[in-house]
mmCIF file of N, CA and C in Angstrom:
data_model
loop_
_atom_site.group_PDB
_atom_site.id
_atom_site.type_symbol
_atom_site.label_atom_id
_atom_site.label_comp_id
_atom_site.label_asym_id
_atom_site.label_seq_id
_atom_site.Cartn_x
_atom_site.Cartn_y
_atom_site.Cartn_z
ATOM 1 N N MET Q 27 -0.949 29.068 13.074
ATOM 2 C CA MET Q 27 -2.544 27.862 12.740
ATOM 3 C C MET Q 27 -1.977 27.038 13.739
ATOM 4 N N PRO Q 28 -3.196 26.327 13.600
ATOM 5 C CA PRO Q 28 -2.767 25.284 15.077
ATOM 6 C C PRO Q 28 -1.959 24.208 14.338
ATOM 7 N N GLU Q 29 -1.928 23.254 15.673
ATOM 8 C CA GLU Q 29 -0.160 22.364 15.266
ATOM 9 C C GLU Q 29 -1.143 20.773 14.608
ATOM 10 N N SER Q 30 -0.716 20.166 13.853
ATOM 11 C CA SER Q 30 -1.275 19.300 13.452
ATOM 12 C C SER Q 30 -1.827 18.276 14.428
ATOM 13 N N VAL Q 31 -2.929 17.104 13.757
ATOM 14 C CA VAL Q 31 -3.603 16.444 15.255
ATOM 15 C C VAL Q 31 -1.875 15.404 15.033
ATOM 16 N N ILE Q 32 -1.703 15.106 14.115
ATOM 17 C CA ILE Q 32 -1.401 13.954 13.979
ATOM 18 C C ILE Q 32 0.826 14.225 14.084
ATOM 19 N N PRO Q 33 0.719 13.828 14.706
ATOM 20 C CA PRO Q 33 2.817 14.439 14.854
ATOM 21 C C PRO Q 33 3.064 13.532 13.281
ATOM 22 N N THR Q 34 4.575 14.658 13.264
ATOM 23 C CA THR Q 34 5.042 14.274 12.006
ATOM 24 C C THR Q 34 5.714 13.820 11.787
ATOM 25 N N ALA Q 35 6.548 12.583 12.510
ATOM 26 C CA ALA Q 35 6.791 10.986 12.583
ATOM 27 C C ALA Q 35 6.057 9.755 12.400
ATOM 28 N N THR Q 36 4.314 9.599 12.967
ATOM 29 C CA THR Q 36 3.789 9.539 12.619
ATOM 30 C C THR Q 36 3.001 9.618 10.983
ATOM 31 N N LYS Q 37 3.189 10.833 10.781
ATOM 32 C CA LYS Q 37 2.735 10.967 9.191
ATOM 33 C C LYS Q 37 3.684 9.751 8.293
ATOM 34 N N LEU Q 38 5.195 10.721 8.445
ATOM 35 C CA LEU Q 38 6.541 10.522 7.380
ATOM 36 C C LEU Q 38 5.686 8.306 8.269
ATOM 37 N N ALA Q 39 5.981 7.615 8.747
ATOM 38 C CA ALA Q 39 5.941 6.739 8.909
ATOM 39 C C ALA Q 39 4.791 6.027 8.657
ATOM 40 N N ALA Q 40 3.613 5.839 8.337
ATOM 41 C CA ALA Q 40 2.401 6.554 7.238
ATOM 42 C C ALA Q 40 2.605 5.907 6.151
ATOM 43 N N LYS Q 41 3.419 6.876 5.782
ATOM 44 C CA LYS Q 41 3.878 7.137 4.268
ATOM 45 C C LYS Q 41 4.816 5.905 3.693
ATOM 46 N N ARG Q 42 5.772 5.773 4.683
ATOM 47 C CA ARG Q 42 6.545 5.207 4.515
ATOM 48 C C ARG Q 42 5.626 3.151 4.256
ATOM 49 N N GLY Q 43 4.848 3.437 5.191
ATOM 50 C CA GLY Q 43 4.075 2.184 5.222
ATOM 51 C C GLY Q 43 3.061 2.130 3.744
ATOM 52 N N PHE Q 44 2.278 2.910 3.730
ATOM 53 C CA PHE Q 44 1.598 3.404 2.245
ATOM 54 C C PHE Q 44 2.195 2.492 1.611
ATOM 55 N N VAL Q 45 4.143 3.307 1.022
ATOM 56 C CA VAL Q 45 4.752 2.601 0.283
ATOM 57 C C VAL Q 45 4.881 1.034 -0.148
ATOM 58 N N ARG Q 46 5.199 0.995 0.734
ATOM 59 C CA ARG Q 46 5.765 -0.439 0.984
ATOM 60 C C ARG Q 46 4.663 -1.593 1.164
ATOM 61 N N THR Q 47 4.123 -0.832 1.631
ATOM 62 C CA THR Q 47 2.472 -2.359 1.320
ATOM 63 C C THR Q 47 2.196 -2.077 -0.204
ATOM 64 N N ALA Q 48 2.665 -0.931 -0.679
ATOM 65 C CA ALA Q 48 2.258 -0.940 -2.396
ATOM 66 C C ALA Q 48 2.076 -1.886 -3.184
ATOM 67 N N THR Q 49 3.795 -1.151 -3.022
ATOM 68 C CA THR Q 49 4.679 -1.878 -4.230
ATOM 69 C C THR Q 49 4.803 -3.328 -3.799
ATOM 70 N N GLN Q 50 4.351 -3.683 -2.881
ATOM 71 C CA GLN Q 50 4.421 -5.371 -2.366
ATOM 72 C C GLN Q 50 3.188 -5.643 -2.812
ATOM 73 N N THR Q 51 2.224 -4.946 -2.284
ATOM 74 C CA THR Q 51 1.248 -5.801 -3.550
ATOM 75 C C THR Q 51 1.084 -5.678 -5.235
ATOM 76 N N LEU Q 52 1.070 -4.934 -5.570
ATOM 77 C CA LEU Q 52 1.945 -5.137 -6.647
ATOM 78 C C LEU Q 52 3.135 -6.363 -7.833
ATOM 79 N N SER Q 53 3.000 -7.357 -6.051
ATOM 80 C CA SER Q 53 3.236 -8.197 -7.072
ATOM 81 C C SER Q 53 1.971 -9.372 -7.432
ATOM 82 N N SER Q 54 0.902 -8.966 -7.312
ATOM 83 C CA SER Q 54 -0.232 -9.868 -6.976
ATOM 84 C C SER Q 54 -0.435 -9.803 -8.450
ATOM 85 N N VAL Q 55 -0.240 -8.891 -9.688
ATOM 86 C CA VAL Q 55 -0.403 -8.814 -11.136
ATOM 87 C C VAL Q 55 0.091 -10.011 -11.439
ATOM 88 N N ILE Q 56 0.705 -10.698 -11.657
ATOM 89 C CA ILE Q 56 0.991 -12.029 -11.853
ATOM 90 C C ILE Q 56 -0.306 -13.312 -11.807
ATOM 91 N N PRO Q 57 -0.487 -13.278 -10.173
ATOM 92 C CA PRO Q 57 -1.530 -14.189 -10.493
ATOM 93 C C PRO Q 57 -2.990 -13.275 -10.582
ATOM 94 N N ILE Q 58 -3.042 -12.661 -10.621
ATOM 95 C CA ILE Q 58 -4.234 -11.522 -11.447
ATOM 96 C C ILE Q 58 -4.125 -12.301 -13.440
ATOM 97 N N ALA Q 59 -3.454 -11.864 -13.667
ATOM 98 C CA ALA Q 59 -3.473 -12.482 -15.005
ATOM 99 C C ALA Q 59 -3.360 -14.551 -15.820
ATOM 100 N N ALA Q 60 -3.081 -14.425 -14.047
ATOM 101 C CA ALA Q 60 -2.997 -16.346 -14.910
ATOM 102 C C ALA Q 60 -4.782 -16.377 -14.821
ATOM 103 N N ILE Q 61 -5.131 -16.179 -13.888
ATOM 104 C CA ILE Q 61 -6.771 -15.348 -13.753
ATOM 105 C C ILE Q 61 -7.165 -15.605 -15.173
ATOM 106 N N ALA Q 62 -7.597 -13.971 -14.733
ATOM 107 C CA ALA Q 62 -8.016 -12.711 -15.956
ATOM 108 C C ALA Q 62 -7.599 -13.043 -17.513
ATOM 109 N N ILE Q 63 -6.451 -13.558 -17.674
ATOM 110 C CA ILE Q 63 -6.441 -14.037 -19.266
ATOM 111 C C ILE Q 63 -7.313 -15.333 -19.844
ATOM 112 N N PRO Q 64 -7.163 -16.965 -18.757
ATOM 113 C CA PRO Q 64 -8.200 -17.580 -19.078
ATOM 114 C C PRO Q 64 -9.462 -17.649 -19.149
ATOM 115 N N THR Q 65 -10.022 -16.707 -18.013
ATOM 116 C CA THR Q 65 -10.976 -16.673 -17.952
ATOM 117 C C THR Q 65 -12.129 -15.851 -18.914
ATOM 118 N N THR Q 66 -11.056 -14.665 -19.481
ATOM 119 C CA THR Q 66 -11.885 -13.535 -20.660
ATOM 120 C C THR Q 66 -11.475 -14.319 -21.806
ATOM 121 N N GLY Q 67 -10.587 -14.883 -22.658
ATOM 122 C CA GLY Q 67 -10.670 -15.527 -23.528
ATOM 123 C C GLY Q 67 -10.443 -15.098 -23.876
ATOM 124 N N ASP Q 68 -10.141 -13.458 -23.420
ATOM 125 C CA ASP Q 68 -9.220 -12.556 -24.955
ATOM 126 C C ASP Q 68 -7.608 -11.934 -23.364
ATOM 127 N N GLY Q 69 -6.286 -11.996 -24.644
ATOM 128 C CA GLY Q 69 -5.366 -11.749 -23.964
ATOM 129 C C GLY Q 69 -5.031 -10.268 -23.204
ATOM 130 N N LEU Q 70 -5.234 -9.460 -23.843
ATOM 131 C CA LEU Q 70 -5.388 -8.001 -24.431
ATOM 132 C C LEU Q 70 -6.721 -8.323 -22.931
ATOM 133 N N LEU Q 71 -8.002 -7.913 -22.752
ATOM 134 C CA LEU Q 71 -8.736 -7.608 -22.369
ATOM 135 C C LEU Q 71 -8.124 -8.227 -20.741
ATOM 136 N N GLY Q 72 -7.207 -9.686 -20.811
ATOM 137 C CA GLY Q 72 -7.071 -9.837 -19.728
ATOM 138 C C GLY Q 72 -5.682 -9.295 -19.492
ATOM 139 N N VAL Q 73 -5.531 -8.497 -19.164
ATOM 140 C CA VAL Q 73 -3.783 -8.190 -18.823
ATOM 141 C C VAL Q 73 -4.483 -6.594 -18.622
ATOM 142 N N GLY Q 74 -5.708 -6.149 -19.497
ATOM 143 C CA GLY Q 74 -6.047 -4.757 -19.432
ATOM 144 C C GLY Q 74 -6.149 -5.679 -17.172
ATOM 145 N N LEU Q 75 -7.405 -5.554 -16.738
ATOM 146 C CA LEU Q 75 -8.196 -6.327 -15.489
ATOM 147 C C LEU Q 75 -6.841 -6.705 -15.259
ATOM 148 N N ALA Q 76 -5.431 -7.033 -15.076
ATOM 149 C CA ALA Q 76 -4.964 -7.919 -14.454
ATOM 150 C C ALA Q 76 -4.021 -6.390 -14.185
ATOM 151 N N VAL Q 77 -4.101 -5.069 -14.720
ATOM 152 C CA VAL Q 77 -2.616 -4.379 -14.480
ATOM 153 C C VAL Q 77 -3.702 -3.462 -12.949
ATOM 154 N N ALA Q 78 -5.759 -3.311 -13.875
ATOM 155 C CA ALA Q 78 -6.341 -2.679 -13.073
ATOM 156 C C ALA Q 78 -6.516 -3.836 -11.862
ATOM 157 N N GLY Q 79 -6.593 -4.641 -12.135
ATOM 158 C CA GLY Q 79 -7.114 -5.341 -10.533
ATOM 159 C C GLY Q 79 -5.545 -4.818 -9.602
ATOM 160 N N ALA Q 80 -4.243 -5.150 -9.842
ATOM 161 C CA ALA Q 80 -3.095 -4.929 -8.978
ATOM 162 C C ALA Q 80 -3.404 -3.213 -8.538
ATOM 163 N N LEU Q 81 -4.072 -2.427 -10.080
ATOM 164 C CA LEU Q 81 -3.443 -1.156 -8.844
ATOM 165 C C LEU Q 81 -4.885 -1.256 -7.718
ATOM 166 N N ALA Q 82 -5.904 -1.321 -8.041
ATOM 167 C CA ALA Q 82 -7.004 -1.350 -7.205
ATOM 168 C C ALA Q 82 -6.388 -2.236 -6.224
ATOM 169 N N SER Q 83 -5.653 -3.275 -5.672
ATOM 170 C CA SER Q 83 -5.514 -4.018 -4.377
ATOM 171 C C SER Q 83 -4.229 -2.691 -4.205
ATOM 172 N N SER Q 84 -2.956 -2.473 -4.279
ATOM 173 C CA SER Q 84 -2.224 -2.055 -4.247
ATOM 174 C C SER Q 84 -2.451 -1.022 -3.540
ATOM 175 N N ALA Q 85 -3.001 0.005 -4.084
ATOM 176 C CA ALA Q 85 -4.278 0.708 -3.199
ATOM 177 C C ALA Q 85 -4.542 1.800 -2.054
ATOM 178 N N LEU Q 86 -5.459 -0.068 -1.662
ATOM 179 C CA LEU Q 86 -6.953 0.049 -1.225
ATOM 180 C C LEU Q 86 -5.772 -0.794 0.526
ATOM 181 N N ALA Q 87 -4.435 -1.826 -0.194
ATOM 182 C CA ALA Q 87 -4.190 -2.052 0.963
ATOM 183 C C ALA Q 87 -2.940 -0.533 1.106
ATOM 184 N N GLY Q 88 -2.926 -0.009 0.627
ATOM 185 C CA GLY Q 88 -0.907 0.973 1.091
ATOM 186 C C GLY Q 88 -1.932 1.962 1.913
ATOM 187 N N THR Q 89 -3.540 2.441 1.721
ATOM 188 C CA THR Q 89 -4.475 3.036 2.062
ATOM 189 C C THR Q 89 -4.422 1.964 3.441
ATOM 190 N N ALA Q 90 -4.377 1.072 4.317
ATOM 191 C CA ALA Q 90 -4.847 0.512 5.283
ATOM 192 C C ALA Q 90 -3.702 0.523 5.898
ATOM 193 N N SER Q 91 -3.046 0.138 5.662
ATOM 194 C CA SER Q 91 -1.613 0.298 5.953
ATOM 195 C C SER Q 91 -1.266 1.469 6.504
ATOM 196 N N ALA Q 92 -1.313 2.773 5.609
ATOM 197 C CA ALA Q 92 -1.281 4.407 6.190
ATOM 198 C C ALA Q 92 -1.942 5.187 7.630
ATOM 199 N N LEU Q 93 -3.764 3.922 7.410
ATOM 200 C CA LEU Q 93 -4.795 4.496 8.372
ATOM 201 C C LEU Q 93 -4.303 3.252 9.743
ATOM 202 N N MET Q 94 -3.983 2.316 9.189
ATOM 203 C CA MET Q 94 -3.324 1.342 10.526
ATOM 204 C C MET Q 94 -2.383 2.392 11.786
ATOM 205 N N ILE Q 95 -1.206 2.886 10.825
ATOM 206 C CA ILE Q 95 -0.006 3.484 11.747
ATOM 207 C C ILE Q 95 -0.733 4.869 12.266
ATOM 208 N N ILE Q 96 -1.220 4.945 11.529
ATOM 209 C CA ILE Q 96 -2.273 6.604 11.403
ATOM 210 C C ILE Q 96 -2.522 6.786 13.809
ATOM 211 N N SER Q 97 -3.703 5.306 13.345
ATOM 212 C CA SER Q 97 -4.499 4.738 14.435
ATOM 213 C C SER Q 97 -3.756 4.502 15.302
ATOM 214 N N SER Q 98 -3.711 3.739 15.517
ATOM 215 C CA SER Q 98 -2.433 2.773 15.927
ATOM 216 C C SER Q 98 -0.586 3.500 16.708
ATOM 217 N N GLY Q 99 -0.493 3.633 15.625
ATOM 218 C CA GLY Q 99 1.039 4.421 16.367
ATOM 219 C C GLY Q 99 2.246 4.425 15.736
ATOM 220 N N ILE Q 100 3.412 3.863 15.795
ATOM 221 C CA ILE Q 100 4.467 4.379 14.998
ATOM 222 C C ILE Q 100 4.253 2.544 14.824
ATOM 223 N N PRO Q 101 4.455 1.270 14.014
ATOM 224 C CA PRO Q 101 5.742 -0.355 14.276
ATOM 225 C C PRO Q 101 7.117 0.271 15.355
ATOM 226 N N ASP Q 102 6.589 -0.682 15.882
ATOM 227 C CA ASP Q 102 8.580 -0.967 16.908
ATOM 228 C C ASP Q 102 9.909 -1.453 15.666
ATOM 229 N N GLU Q 103 9.245 -1.761 14.411
ATOM 230 C CA GLU Q 103 9.718 -1.572 13.441
ATOM 231 C C GLU Q 103 10.508 -0.353 12.155
ATOM 232 N N TYR Q 104 9.986 0.680 12.259
ATOM 233 C CA TYR Q 104 10.135 1.769 12.097
ATOM 234 C C TYR Q 104 10.611 2.315 13.218
ATOM 235 N N VAL Q 105 10.626 2.221 14.659
ATOM 236 C CA VAL Q 105 11.724 3.700 15.687
ATOM 237 C C VAL Q 105 12.927 2.392 15.280
ATOM 238 N N ALA Q 106 13.377 1.376 15.122
ATOM 239 C CA ALA Q 106 14.520 0.900 14.984
ATOM 240 C C ALA Q 106 15.201 0.948 13.903
ATOM 241 N N ALA Q 107 14.292 1.847 13.149
ATOM 242 C CA ALA Q 107 15.271 1.142 11.544
ATOM 243 C C ALA Q 107 15.784 3.127 11.939
ATOM 244 N N ALA Q 108 14.822 4.466 12.314
ATOM 245 C CA ALA Q 108 14.388 5.986 12.534
ATOM 246 C C ALA Q 108 15.543 5.910 13.453
ATOM 247 N N GLU Q 109 16.537 4.928 14.433
ATOM 248 C CA GLU Q 109 17.111 5.331 15.398
ATOM 249 C C GLU Q 109 18.237 5.454 15.218
#
């Protein structure tokens, strides 16, 4: 089997970056709901849109973080935490 193009340490850092950024982005559900509920006029629809928007933005932000770590290398903060 050929060796992986991406080193194991970089893969681990990318996974950590994805999880960290995705969970931080989930905090956007409250502002999204504050906009969606009055705009739609329906509480249930507003909450549904807020949850969908928060999940979508969380997944996109986490993916962007993981790809940034893969392309640029492990951030200094992650290297210091691993030592």
